[in-house]
């Protein structure tokens, strides 16, 4: 196999991944999402927040939070609190969040002996 064919194969595989992303890639392909998830991980359970409060907590702009609120809701990381104005959110009670906490804990414990 020539280096050109190899580069072509890599480009084709990359394109296929982008067209049919895993859940992980779908979520993390957005530049600001990792910092938003990191901020969610250290919120107290059941803590409600609006977009301004979440932006301040994460160290990003309100616009950044607004850009990704729908995505974070779609993947069940946050959920809207019913009957709130302005709209408030909280960390979702979902399998995704439980697995995220478990994954984060496992990562934090690597190398500990």
PDB file of N, CA and C in Angstrom:
ATOM      1  N   UNK A   1       0.857  -1.178   0.000  1.00  0.00           N
ATOM      2  CA  UNK A   1       0.000   0.000   0.000  1.00  0.00           C
ATOM      3  C   UNK A   1       0.895   1.231   0.000  1.00  0.00           C
ATOM      4  N   UNK A   2       0.633   2.171  -0.876  1.00  0.00           N
ATOM      5  CA  UNK A   2       1.449   3.385  -0.940  1.00  0.00           C
ATOM      6  C   UNK A   2       1.002   4.378   0.128  1.00  0.00           C
ATOM      7  N   UNK A   3       1.854   5.369   0.403  1.00  0.00           N
ATOM      8  CA  UNK A   3       1.504   6.365   1.412  1.00  0.00           C
ATOM      9  C   UNK A   3       0.293   7.187   0.982  1.00  0.00           C
ATOM     10  N   UNK A   4       0.104   7.373  -0.322  1.00  0.00           N
ATOM     11  CA  UNK A   4      -1.059   8.105  -0.824  1.00  0.00           C
ATOM     12  C   UNK A   4      -2.341   7.323  -0.545  1.00  0.00           C
ATOM     13  N   UNK A   5      -2.305   6.016  -0.803  1.00  0.00           N
ATOM     14  CA  UNK A   5      -3.474   5.184  -0.524  1.00  0.00           C
ATOM     15  C   UNK A   5      -3.772   5.191   0.975  1.00  0.00           C
ATOM     16  N   UNK A   6      -2.743   5.136   1.765  1.00  0.00           N
ATOM     17  CA  UNK A   6      -2.924   5.155   3.203  1.00  0.00           C
ATOM     18  C   UNK A   6      -3.568   6.470   3.661  1.00  0.00           C
ATOM     19  N   UNK A   7      -3.095   7.573   3.106  1.00  0.00           N
ATOM     20  CA  UNK A   7      -3.677   8.875   3.445  1.00  0.00           C
ATOM     21  C   UNK A   7      -5.128   8.946   2.977  1.00  0.00           C
ATOM     22  N   UNK A   8      -5.398   8.399   1.804  1.00  0.00           N
ATOM     23  CA  UNK A   8      -6.772   8.371   1.294  1.00  0.00           C
ATOM     24  C   UNK A   8      -7.667   7.535   2.195  1.00  0.00           C
ATOM     25  N   UNK A   9      -7.144   6.375   2.629  1.00  0.00           N
ATOM     26  CA  UNK A   9      -7.919   5.510   3.524  1.00  0.00           C
ATOM     27  C   UNK A   9      -8.221   6.218   4.841  1.00  0.00           C
ATOM     28  N   UNK A  10      -7.215   6.892   5.379  1.00  0.00           N
ATOM     29  CA  UNK A  10      -7.414   7.624   6.637  1.00  0.00           C
ATOM     30  C   UNK A  10      -8.462   8.713   6.468  1.00  0.00           C
ATOM     31  N   UNK A  11      -8.393   9.436   5.378  1.00  0.00           N
ATOM     32  CA  UNK A  11      -9.360  10.510   5.125  1.00  0.00           C
ATOM     33  C   UNK A  11     -10.764   9.945   4.986  1.00  0.00           C
ATOM     34  N   UNK A  12     -10.886   8.799   4.318  1.00  0.00           N
ATOM     35  CA  UNK A  12     -12.192   8.163   4.142  1.00  0.00           C
ATOM     36  C   UNK A  12     -12.754   7.691   5.483  1.00  0.00           C
ATOM     37  N   UNK A  13     -11.901   7.085   6.309  1.00  0.00           N
ATOM     38  CA  UNK A  13     -12.360   6.627   7.626  1.00  0.00           C
ATOM     39  C   UNK A  13     -12.772   7.808   8.503  1.00  0.00           C
ATOM     40  N   UNK A  14     -11.997   8.889   8.438  1.00  0.00           N
ATOM     41  CA  UNK A  14     -12.332  10.081   9.216  1.00  0.00           C
ATOM     42  C   UNK A  14     -13.678  10.641   8.772  1.00  0.00           C
ATOM     43  N   UNK A  15     -13.886  10.701   7.468  1.00  0.00           N
ATOM     44  CA  UNK A  15     -15.151  11.211   6.938  1.00  0.00           C
ATOM     45  C   UNK A  15     -16.324  10.334   7.391  1.00  0.00           C
ATOM     46  N   UNK A  16     -16.136   9.012   7.369  1.00  0.00           N
ATOM     47  CA  UNK A  16     -17.192   8.101   7.832  1.00  0.00           C
ATOM     48  C   UNK A  16     -17.506   8.330   9.307  1.00  0.00           C
ATOM     49  N   UNK A  17     -16.478   8.549  10.123  1.00  0.00           N
ATOM     50  CA  UNK A  17     -16.707   8.827  11.543  1.00  0.00           C
ATOM     51  C   UNK A  17     -17.491  10.124  11.722  1.00  0.00           C
ATOM     52  N   UNK A  18     -17.186  11.112  10.918  1.00  0.00           N
ATOM     53  CA  UNK A  18     -17.892  12.386  11.023  1.00  0.00           C
ATOM     54  C   UNK A  18     -19.331  12.267  10.541  1.00  0.00           C
ATOM     55  N   UNK A  19     -19.574  11.426   9.540  1.00  0.00           N
ATOM     56  CA  UNK A  19     -20.932  11.239   9.030  1.00  0.00           C
ATOM     57  C   UNK A  19     -21.782  10.377   9.963  1.00  0.00           C
ATOM     58  N   UNK A  20     -21.141   9.450  10.671  1.00  0.00           N
ATOM     59  CA  UNK A  20     -21.844   8.518  11.560  1.00  0.00           C
ATOM     60  C   UNK A  20     -21.118   8.479  12.904  1.00  0.00           C
ATOM     61  N   UNK A  21     -21.191   9.581  13.650  1.00  0.00           N
ATOM     62  CA  UNK A  21     -20.400   9.663  14.883  1.00  0.00           C
ATOM     63  C   UNK A  21     -20.946   8.773  16.000  1.00  0.00           C
ATOM     64  N   UNK A  22     -20.034   8.310  16.834  1.00  0.00           N
ATOM     65  CA  UNK A  22     -20.435   7.640  18.071  1.00  0.00           C
ATOM     66  C   UNK A  22     -21.053   8.705  18.973  1.00  0.00           C
ATOM     67  N   UNK A  23     -21.701   8.277  20.028  1.00  0.00           N
ATOM     68  CA  UNK A  23     -22.254   9.236  20.974  1.00  0.00           C
ATOM     69  C   UNK A  23     -21.173  10.131  21.560  1.00  0.00           C
ATOM     70  N   UNK A  24     -20.024   9.539  21.849  1.00  0.00           N
ATOM     71  CA  UNK A  24     -18.915  10.302  22.421  1.00  0.00           C
ATOM     72  C   UNK A  24     -18.441  11.376  21.449  1.00  0.00           C
ATOM     73  N   UNK A  25     -18.231  10.995  20.189  1.00  0.00           N
ATOM     74  CA  UNK A  25     -17.754  11.965  19.204  1.00  0.00           C
ATOM     75  C   UNK A  25     -18.808  13.043  18.948  1.00  0.00           C
ATOM     76  N   UNK A  26     -20.062  12.638  18.875  1.00  0.00           N
ATOM     77  CA  UNK A  26     -21.151  13.594  18.668  1.00  0.00           C
ATOM     78  C   UNK A  26     -21.124  14.675  19.742  1.00  0.00           C
ATOM     79  N   UNK A  27     -20.889  14.258  20.968  1.00  0.00           N
ATOM     80  CA  UNK A  27     -20.892  15.185  22.085  1.00  0.00           C
ATOM     81  C   UNK A  27     -19.625  16.036  22.130  1.00  0.00           C
ATOM     82  N   UNK A  28     -18.483  15.426  21.970  1.00  0.00           N
ATOM     83  CA  UNK A  28     -17.223  16.137  22.186  1.00  0.00           C
ATOM     84  C   UNK A  28     -16.666  16.833  20.953  1.00  0.00           C
ATOM     85  N   UNK A  29     -17.346  16.737  19.822  1.00  0.00           N
ATOM     86  CA  UNK A  29     -16.862  17.436  18.631  1.00  0.00           C
ATOM     87  C   UNK A  29     -17.037  18.950  18.753  1.00  0.00           C
ATOM     88  N   UNK A  30     -17.792  19.378  19.728  1.00  0.00           N
ATOM     89  CA  UNK A  30     -18.031  20.790  19.957  1.00  0.00           C
ATOM     90  C   UNK A  30     -17.004  21.313  20.961  1.00  0.00           C
ATOM     91  N   UNK A  31     -16.305  22.352  20.600  1.00  0.00           N
ATOM     92  CA  UNK A  31     -15.162  22.842  21.369  1.00  0.00           C
ATOM     93  C   UNK A  31     -15.475  23.151  22.832  1.00  0.00           C
ATOM     94  N   UNK A  32     -16.611  23.753  23.108  1.00  0.00           N
ATOM     95  CA  UNK A  32     -16.914  24.196  24.474  1.00  0.00           C
ATOM     96  C   UNK A  32     -17.539  23.109  25.343  1.00  0.00           C
ATOM     97  N   UNK A  33     -17.998  22.026  24.753  1.00  0.00           N
ATOM     98  CA  UNK A  33     -18.732  21.018  25.522  1.00  0.00           C
ATOM     99  C   UNK A  33     -17.894  20.388  26.642  1.00  0.00           C
ATOM    100  N   UNK A  34     -16.626  20.046  26.425  1.00  0.00           N
ATOM    101  CA  UNK A  34     -15.878  19.456  27.550  1.00  0.00           C
ATOM    102  C   UNK A  34     -15.822  20.344  28.794  1.00  0.00           C
ATOM    103  N   UNK A  35     -15.660  21.639  28.635  1.00  0.00           N
ATOM    104  CA  UNK A  35     -15.615  22.508  29.823  1.00  0.00           C
ATOM    105  C   UNK A  35     -16.995  22.606  30.475  1.00  0.00           C
ATOM    106  N   UNK A  36     -18.053  22.557  29.682  1.00  0.00           N
ATOM    107  CA  UNK A  36     -19.398  22.573  30.256  1.00  0.00           C
ATOM    108  C   UNK A  36     -19.661  21.293  31.040  1.00  0.00           C
ATOM    109  N   UNK A  37     -19.240  20.158  30.494  1.00  0.00           N
ATOM    110  CA  UNK A  37     -19.417  18.891  31.204  1.00  0.00           C
ATOM    111  C   UNK A  37     -18.592  18.885  32.481  1.00  0.00           C
ATOM    112  N   UNK A  38     -17.372  19.385  32.398  1.00  0.00           N
ATOM    113  CA  UNK A  38     -16.539  19.462  33.593  1.00  0.00           C
ATOM    114  C   UNK A  38     -17.227  20.302  34.676  1.00  0.00           C
ATOM    115  N   UNK A  39     -17.852  21.391  34.279  1.00  0.00           N
ATOM    116  CA  UNK A  39     -18.567  22.238  35.240  1.00  0.00           C
ATOM    117  C   UNK A  39     -19.777  21.502  35.823  1.00  0.00           C
ATOM    118  N   UNK A  40     -20.467  20.707  35.008  1.00  0.00           N
ATOM    119  CA  UNK A  40     -21.603  19.935  35.522  1.00  0.00           C
ATOM    120  C   UNK A  40     -21.147  18.919  36.565  1.00  0.00           C
ATOM    121  N   UNK A  41     -19.964  18.349  36.358  1.00  0.00           N
ATOM    122  CA  UNK A  41     -19.482  17.304  37.255  1.00  0.00           C
ATOM    123  C   UNK A  41     -19.248  17.787  38.680  1.00  0.00           C
ATOM    124  N   UNK A  42     -19.020  19.091  38.857  1.00  0.00           N
ATOM    125  CA  UNK A  42     -18.792  19.526  40.237  1.00  0.00           C
ATOM    126  C   UNK A  42     -19.938  20.351  40.815  1.00  0.00           C
ATOM    127  N   UNK A  43     -21.103  20.287  40.186  1.00  0.00           N
ATOM    128  CA  UNK A  43     -22.288  20.904  40.782  1.00  0.00           C
ATOM    129  C   UNK A  43     -22.878  19.987  41.848  1.00  0.00           C
ATOM    130  N   UNK A  44     -23.375  20.544  42.926  1.00  0.00           N
ATOM    131  CA  UNK A  44     -24.047  19.704  43.938  1.00  0.00           C
ATOM    132  C   UNK A  44     -25.297  19.054  43.339  1.00  0.00           C
ATOM    133  N   UNK A  45     -25.683  17.877  43.825  1.00  0.00           N
ATOM    134  CA  UNK A  45     -26.892  17.208  43.327  1.00  0.00           C
ATOM    135  C   UNK A  45     -28.118  18.117  43.433  1.00  0.00           C
ATOM    136  N   UNK A  46     -28.959  18.060  42.435  1.00  0.00           N
ATOM    137  CA  UNK A  46     -30.226  18.806  42.374  1.00  0.00           C
ATOM    138  C   UNK A  46     -30.051  20.321  42.330  1.00  0.00           C
ATOM    139  N   UNK A  47     -28.860  20.818  42.150  1.00  0.00           N
ATOM    140  CA  UNK A  47     -28.625  22.268  42.069  1.00  0.00           C
ATOM    141  C   UNK A  47     -29.246  22.803  40.799  1.00  0.00           C
ATOM    142  N   UNK A  48     -30.140  23.739  40.939  1.00  0.00           N
ATOM    143  CA  UNK A  48     -30.757  24.386  39.786  1.00  0.00           C
ATOM    144  C   UNK A  48     -29.915  25.586  39.373  1.00  0.00           C
ATOM    145  N   UNK A  49     -29.968  25.904  38.101  1.00  0.00           N
ATOM    146  CA  UNK A  49     -29.207  27.042  37.583  1.00  0.00           C
ATOM    147  C   UNK A  49     -29.880  27.564  36.327  1.00  0.00           C
ATOM    148  N   UNK A  50     -29.701  28.845  36.076  1.00  0.00           N
ATOM    149  CA  UNK A  50     -30.132  29.398  34.791  1.00  0.00           C
ATOM    150  C   UNK A  50     -28.884  29.508  33.918  1.00  0.00           C
ATOM    151  N   UNK A  51     -29.041  29.973  32.697  1.00  0.00           N
ATOM    152  CA  UNK A  51     -27.910  30.018  31.766  1.00  0.00           C
ATOM    153  C   UNK A  51     -26.805  30.948  32.256  1.00  0.00           C
ATOM    154  N   UNK A  52     -27.180  32.069  32.857  1.00  0.00           N
ATOM    155  CA  UNK A  52     -26.166  32.992  33.381  1.00  0.00           C
ATOM    156  C   UNK A  52     -25.363  32.357  34.510  1.00  0.00           C
ATOM    157  N   UNK A  53     -26.053  31.710  35.431  1.00  0.00           N
ATOM    158  CA  UNK A  53     -25.376  31.072  36.556  1.00  0.00           C
ATOM    159  C   UNK A  53     -24.444  29.948  36.087  1.00  0.00           C
ATOM    160  N   UNK A  54     -24.922  29.163  35.125  1.00  0.00           N
ATOM    161  CA  UNK A  54     -24.100  28.069  34.606  1.00  0.00           C
ATOM    162  C   UNK A  54     -22.878  28.617  33.877  1.00  0.00           C
ATOM    163  N   UNK A  55     -23.070  29.682  33.115  1.00  0.00           N
ATOM    164  CA  UNK A  55     -21.951  30.302  32.406  1.00  0.00           C
ATOM    165  C   UNK A  55     -20.889  30.785  33.393  1.00  0.00           C
ATOM    166  N   UNK A  56     -21.329  31.436  34.454  1.00  0.00           N
ATOM    167  CA  UNK A  56     -20.396  31.929  35.461  1.00  0.00           C
ATOM    168  C   UNK A  56     -19.661  30.761  36.128  1.00  0.00           C
ATOM    169  N   UNK A  57     -20.390  29.720  36.466  1.00  0.00           N
ATOM    170  CA  UNK A  57     -19.800  28.542  37.103  1.00  0.00           C
ATOM    171  C   UNK A  57     -18.767  27.868  36.187  1.00  0.00           C
ATOM    172  N   UNK A  58     -19.069  27.802  34.890  1.00  0.00           N
ATOM    173  CA  UNK A  58     -18.186  27.131  33.936  1.00  0.00           C
ATOM    174  C   UNK A  58     -17.037  28.019  33.465  1.00  0.00           C
ATOM    175  N   UNK A  59     -17.184  29.332  33.650  1.00  0.00           N
ATOM    176  CA  UNK A  59     -16.157  30.247  33.177  1.00  0.00           C
ATOM    177  C   UNK A  59     -16.243  30.519  31.686  1.00  0.00           C
ATOM    178  N   UNK A  60     -17.468  30.481  31.169  1.00  0.00           N
ATOM    179  CA  UNK A  60     -17.711  30.765  29.753  1.00  0.00           C
ATOM    180  C   UNK A  60     -18.782  31.851  29.649  1.00  0.00           C
ATOM    181  N   UNK A  61     -19.083  32.270  28.445  1.00  0.00           N
ATOM    182  CA  UNK A  61     -20.122  33.275  28.253  1.00  0.00           C
ATOM    183  C   UNK A  61     -21.508  32.635  28.291  1.00  0.00           C
ATOM    184  N   UNK A  62     -22.500  33.477  28.540  1.00  0.00           N
ATOM    185  CA  UNK A  62     -23.882  33.007  28.501  1.00  0.00           C
ATOM    186  C   UNK A  62     -24.218  32.511  27.098  1.00  0.00           C
ATOM    187  N   UNK A  63     -23.668  33.160  26.089  1.00  0.00           N
ATOM    188  CA  UNK A  63     -23.902  32.747  24.700  1.00  0.00           C
ATOM    189  C   UNK A  63     -23.395  31.323  24.468  1.00  0.00           C
ATOM    190  N   UNK A  64     -22.235  31.003  25.030  1.00  0.00           N
ATOM    191  CA  UNK A  64     -21.710  29.641  24.884  1.00  0.00           C
ATOM    192  C   UNK A  64     -22.671  28.641  25.501  1.00  0.00           C
ATOM    193  N   UNK A  65     -23.141  28.937  26.702  1.00  0.00           N
ATOM    194  CA  UNK A  65     -24.113  28.045  27.336  1.00  0.00           C
ATOM    195  C   UNK A  65     -25.361  27.940  26.471  1.00  0.00           C
ATOM    196  N   UNK A  66     -25.843  29.069  25.979  1.00  0.00           N
ATOM    197  CA  UNK A  66     -27.027  29.057  25.120  1.00  0.00           C
ATOM    198  C   UNK A  66     -26.833  28.238  23.857  1.00  0.00           C
ATOM    199  N   UNK A  67     -25.636  28.270  23.322  1.00  0.00           N
ATOM    200  CA  UNK A  67     -25.347  27.512  22.092  1.00  0.00           C
ATOM    201  C   UNK A  67     -25.435  26.008  22.314  1.00  0.00           C
ATOM    202  N   UNK A  68     -25.193  25.548  23.542  1.00  0.00           N
ATOM    203  CA  UNK A  68     -25.105  24.108  23.795  1.00  0.00           C
ATOM    204  C   UNK A  68     -26.169  23.569  24.733  1.00  0.00           C
ATOM    205  N   UNK A  69     -27.087  24.407  25.196  1.00  0.00           N
ATOM    206  CA  UNK A  69     -28.141  23.945  26.100  1.00  0.00           C
ATOM    207  C   UNK A  69     -28.990  22.852  25.452  1.00  0.00           C
ATOM    208  N   UNK A  70     -29.358  23.049  24.202  1.00  0.00           N
ATOM    209  CA  UNK A  70     -30.189  22.049  23.516  1.00  0.00           C
ATOM    210  C   UNK A  70     -29.439  20.717  23.395  1.00  0.00           C
ATOM    211  N   UNK A  71     -28.168  20.767  23.041  1.00  0.00           N
ATOM    212  CA  UNK A  71     -27.370  19.545  22.931  1.00  0.00           C
ATOM    213  C   UNK A  71     -27.264  18.837  24.278  1.00  0.00           C
ATOM    214  N   UNK A  72     -26.952  19.586  25.336  1.00  0.00           N
ATOM    215  CA  UNK A  72     -26.822  18.982  26.667  1.00  0.00           C
ATOM    216  C   UNK A  72     -28.144  18.375  27.136  1.00  0.00           C
ATOM    217  N   UNK A  73     -29.253  18.989  26.744  1.00  0.00           N
ATOM    218  CA  UNK A  73     -30.573  18.448  27.069  1.00  0.00           C
ATOM    219  C   UNK A  73     -30.850  17.196  26.235  1.00  0.00           C
ATOM    220  N   UNK A  74     -30.532  17.279  24.954  1.00  0.00           N
ATOM    221  CA  UNK A  74     -30.765  16.158  24.031  1.00  0.00           C
ATOM    222  C   UNK A  74     -30.052  14.888  24.486  1.00  0.00           C
ATOM    223  N   UNK A  75     -28.826  15.022  24.986  1.00  0.00           N
ATOM    224  CA  UNK A  75     -28.063  13.838  25.404  1.00  0.00           C
ATOM    225  C   UNK A  75     -28.270  13.522  26.888  1.00  0.00           C
ATOM    226  N   UNK A  76     -29.250  14.156  27.497  1.00  0.00           N
ATOM    227  CA  UNK A  76     -29.688  13.884  28.867  1.00  0.00           C
ATOM    228  C   UNK A  76     -28.615  14.158  29.918  1.00  0.00           C
ATOM    229  N   UNK A  77     -27.837  15.226  29.695  1.00  0.00           N
ATOM    230  CA  UNK A  77     -26.904  15.676  30.725  1.00  0.00           C
ATOM    231  C   UNK A  77     -27.560  16.706  31.628  1.00  0.00           C
ATOM    232  N   UNK A  78     -28.436  17.530  31.061  1.00  0.00           N
ATOM    233  CA  UNK A  78     -29.215  18.473  31.861  1.00  0.00           C
ATOM    234  C   UNK A  78     -30.681  18.328  31.492  1.00  0.00           C
ATOM    235  N   UNK A  79     -31.524  18.821  32.365  1.00  0.00           N
ATOM    236  CA  UNK A  79     -32.956  18.825  32.092  1.00  0.00           C
ATOM    237  C   UNK A  79     -33.534  20.149  32.557  1.00  0.00           C
ATOM    238  N   UNK A  80     -34.550  20.588  31.852  1.00  0.00           N
ATOM    239  CA  UNK A  80     -35.229  21.828  32.228  1.00  0.00           C
ATOM    240  C   UNK A  80     -36.062  21.581  33.483  1.00  0.00           C
ATOM    241  N   UNK A  81     -36.072  22.566  34.362  1.00  0.00           N
ATOM    242  CA  UNK A  81     -36.923  22.504  35.551  1.00  0.00           C
ATOM    243  C   UNK A  81     -38.278  23.069  35.127  1.00  0.00           C
ATOM    244  N   UNK A  82     -39.355  22.293  35.283  1.00  0.00           N
ATOM    245  CA  UNK A  82     -40.667  22.749  34.824  1.00  0.00           C
ATOM    246  C   UNK A  82     -41.127  24.022  35.548  1.00  0.00           C
ATOM    247  N   UNK A  83     -41.888  24.815  34.831  1.00  0.00           N
ATOM    248  CA  UNK A  83     -42.553  25.998  35.379  1.00  0.00           C
ATOM    249  C   UNK A  83     -41.603  27.007  36.012  1.00  0.00           C
ATOM    250  N   UNK A  84     -40.488  27.266  35.355  1.00  0.00           N
ATOM    251  CA  UNK A  84     -39.555  28.279  35.857  1.00  0.00           C
ATOM    252  C   UNK A  84     -39.372  29.357  34.804  1.00  0.00           C
ATOM    253  N   UNK A  85     -39.274  30.593  35.272  1.00  0.00           N
ATOM    254  CA  UNK A  85     -39.044  31.719  34.374  1.00  0.00           C
ATOM    255  C   UNK A  85     -38.191  32.741  35.106  1.00  0.00           C
ATOM    256  N   UNK A  86     -37.016  33.062  34.614  1.00  0.00           N
ATOM    257  CA  UNK A  86     -36.430  32.486  33.405  1.00  0.00           C
ATOM    258  C   UNK A  86     -36.167  30.998  33.606  1.00  0.00           C
ATOM    259  N   UNK A  87     -36.082  30.299  32.484  1.00  0.00           N
ATOM    260  CA  UNK A  87     -35.924  28.846  32.512  1.00  0.00           C
ATOM    261  C   UNK A  87     -34.703  28.452  33.328  1.00  0.00           C
ATOM    262  N   UNK A  88     -34.925  27.452  34.194  1.00  0.00           N
ATOM    263  CA  UNK A  88     -33.841  26.915  35.015  1.00  0.00           C
ATOM    264  C   UNK A  88     -33.607  25.464  34.606  1.00  0.00           C
ATOM    265  N   UNK A  89     -32.413  25.011  34.882  1.00  0.00           N
ATOM    266  CA  UNK A  89     -32.001  23.662  34.521  1.00  0.00           C
ATOM    267  C   UNK A  89     -31.381  23.001  35.744  1.00  0.00           C
ATOM    268  N   UNK A  90     -31.149  21.705  35.630  1.00  0.00           N
ATOM    269  CA  UNK A  90     -30.410  20.955  36.643  1.00  0.00           C
ATOM    270  C   UNK A  90     -29.748  19.772  35.941  1.00  0.00           C
ATOM    271  N   UNK A  91     -28.770  19.195  36.627  1.00  0.00           N
ATOM    272  CA  UNK A  91     -28.150  17.984  36.092  1.00  0.00           C
ATOM    273  C   UNK A  91     -29.250  16.931  36.004  1.00  0.00           C
ATOM    274  N   UNK A  92     -29.343  16.270  34.876  1.00  0.00           N
ATOM    275  CA  UNK A  92     -30.419  15.306  34.641  1.00  0.00           C
ATOM    276  C   UNK A  92     -30.256  14.067  35.518  1.00  0.00           C
ATOM    277  N   UNK A  93     -31.368  13.493  35.870  1.00  0.00           N
ATOM    278  CA  UNK A  93     -31.378  12.193  36.548  1.00  0.00           C
ATOM    279  C   UNK A  93     -31.492  11.156  35.429  1.00  0.00           C
ATOM    280  N   UNK A  94     -30.330  10.759  34.877  1.00  0.00           N
ATOM    281  CA  UNK A  94     -30.337   9.878  33.706  1.00  0.00           C
ATOM    282  C   UNK A  94     -29.197   8.876  33.781  1.00  0.00           C
ATOM    283  N   UNK A  95     -29.316   7.830  32.985  1.00  0.00           N
ATOM    284  CA  UNK A  95     -28.240   6.851  32.887  1.00  0.00           C
ATOM    285  C   UNK A  95     -26.964   7.497  32.369  1.00  0.00           C
ATOM    286  N   UNK A  96     -27.102   8.451  31.449  1.00  0.00           N
ATOM    287  CA  UNK A  96     -25.935   9.128  30.885  1.00  0.00           C
ATOM    288  C   UNK A  96     -25.154   9.828  31.999  1.00  0.00           C
ATOM    289  N   UNK A  97     -25.839  10.534  32.874  1.00  0.00           N
ATOM    290  CA  UNK A  97     -25.170  11.246  33.961  1.00  0.00           C
ATOM    291  C   UNK A  97     -24.533  10.260  34.938  1.00  0.00           C
ATOM    292  N   UNK A  98     -25.251   9.200  35.277  1.00  0.00           N
ATOM    293  CA  UNK A  98     -24.681   8.201  36.196  1.00  0.00           C
ATOM    294  C   UNK A  98     -23.403   7.593  35.609  1.00  0.00           C
ATOM    295  N   UNK A  99     -23.447   7.259  34.333  1.00  0.00           N
ATOM    296  CA  UNK A  99     -22.266   6.686  33.677  1.00  0.00           C
ATOM    297  C   UNK A  99     -21.141   7.715  33.576  1.00  0.00           C
ATOM    298  N   UNK A 100     -21.495   8.961  33.346  1.00  0.00           N
ATOM    299  CA  UNK A 100     -20.485  10.020  33.276  1.00  0.00           C
ATOM    300  C   UNK A 100     -19.763  10.161  34.617  1.00  0.00           C
ATOM    301  N   UNK A 101     -20.506  10.161  35.729  1.00  0.00           N
ATOM    302  CA  UNK A 101     -19.885  10.237  37.046  1.00  0.00           C
ATOM    303  C   UNK A 101     -18.974   9.027  37.290  1.00  0.00           C
ATOM    304  N   UNK A 102     -19.446   7.857  36.882  1.00  0.00           N
ATOM    305  CA  UNK A 102     -18.645   6.648  37.062  1.00  0.00           C
ATOM    306  C   UNK A 102     -17.369   6.703  36.221  1.00  0.00           C
ATOM    307  N   UNK A 103     -17.495   7.143  34.984  1.00  0.00           N
ATOM    308  CA  UNK A 103     -16.344   7.274  34.085  1.00  0.00           C
ATOM    309  C   UNK A 103     -15.353   8.289  34.652  1.00  0.00           C
ATOM    310  N   UNK A 104     -15.860   9.426  35.106  1.00  0.00           N
ATOM    311  CA  UNK A 104     -15.009  10.453  35.687  1.00  0.00           C
ATOM    312  C   UNK A 104     -14.273   9.928  36.927  1.00  0.00           C
ATOM    313  N   UNK A 105     -14.975   9.191  37.768  1.00  0.00           N
ATOM    314  CA  UNK A 105     -14.370   8.614  38.957  1.00  0.00           C
ATOM    315  C   UNK A 105     -13.268   7.633  38.575  1.00  0.00           C
ATOM    316  N   UNK A 106     -13.529   6.793  37.580  1.00  0.00           N
ATOM    317  CA  UNK A 106     -12.513   5.836  37.129  1.00  0.00           C
ATOM    318  C   UNK A 106     -11.286   6.562  36.606  1.00  0.00           C
ATOM    319  N   UNK A 107     -11.501   7.619  35.824  1.00  0.00           N
ATOM    320  CA  UNK A 107     -10.365   8.393  35.314  1.00  0.00           C
ATOM    321  C   UNK A 107      -9.583   9.034  36.445  1.00  0.00           C
ATOM    322  N   UNK A 108     -10.291   9.588  37.420  1.00  0.00           N
ATOM    323  CA  UNK A 108      -9.632  10.228  38.553  1.00  0.00           C
ATOM    324  C   UNK A 108      -8.833   9.230  39.401  1.00  0.00           C
ATOM    325  N   UNK A 109      -9.211   7.953  39.359  1.00  0.00           N
ATOM    326  CA  UNK A 109      -8.530   6.947  40.162  1.00  0.00           C
ATOM    327  C   UNK A 109      -7.422   6.223  39.427  1.00  0.00           C
ATOM    328  N   UNK A 110      -7.205   6.515  38.156  1.00  0.00           N
ATOM    329  CA  UNK A 110      -6.123   5.861  37.446  1.00  0.00           C
ATOM    330  C   UNK A 110      -4.792   6.343  38.005  1.00  0.00           C
ATOM    331  N   UNK A 111      -3.882   5.408  38.148  1.00  0.00           N
ATOM    332  CA  UNK A 111      -2.573   5.751  38.676  1.00  0.00           C
ATOM    333  C   UNK A 111      -2.513   5.784  40.183  1.00  0.00           C
ATOM    334  N   UNK A 112      -3.668   5.745  40.865  1.00  0.00           N
ATOM    335  CA  UNK A 112      -3.666   5.712  42.334  1.00  0.00           C
ATOM    336  C   UNK A 112      -3.360   4.299  42.794  1.00  0.00           C
ATOM    337  N   UNK A 113      -2.408   4.192  43.652  1.00  0.00           N
ATOM    338  CA  UNK A 113      -2.096   2.859  44.194  1.00  0.00           C
ATOM    339  C   UNK A 113      -1.846   2.937  45.656  1.00  0.00           C
TER     340      UNK A 113
END
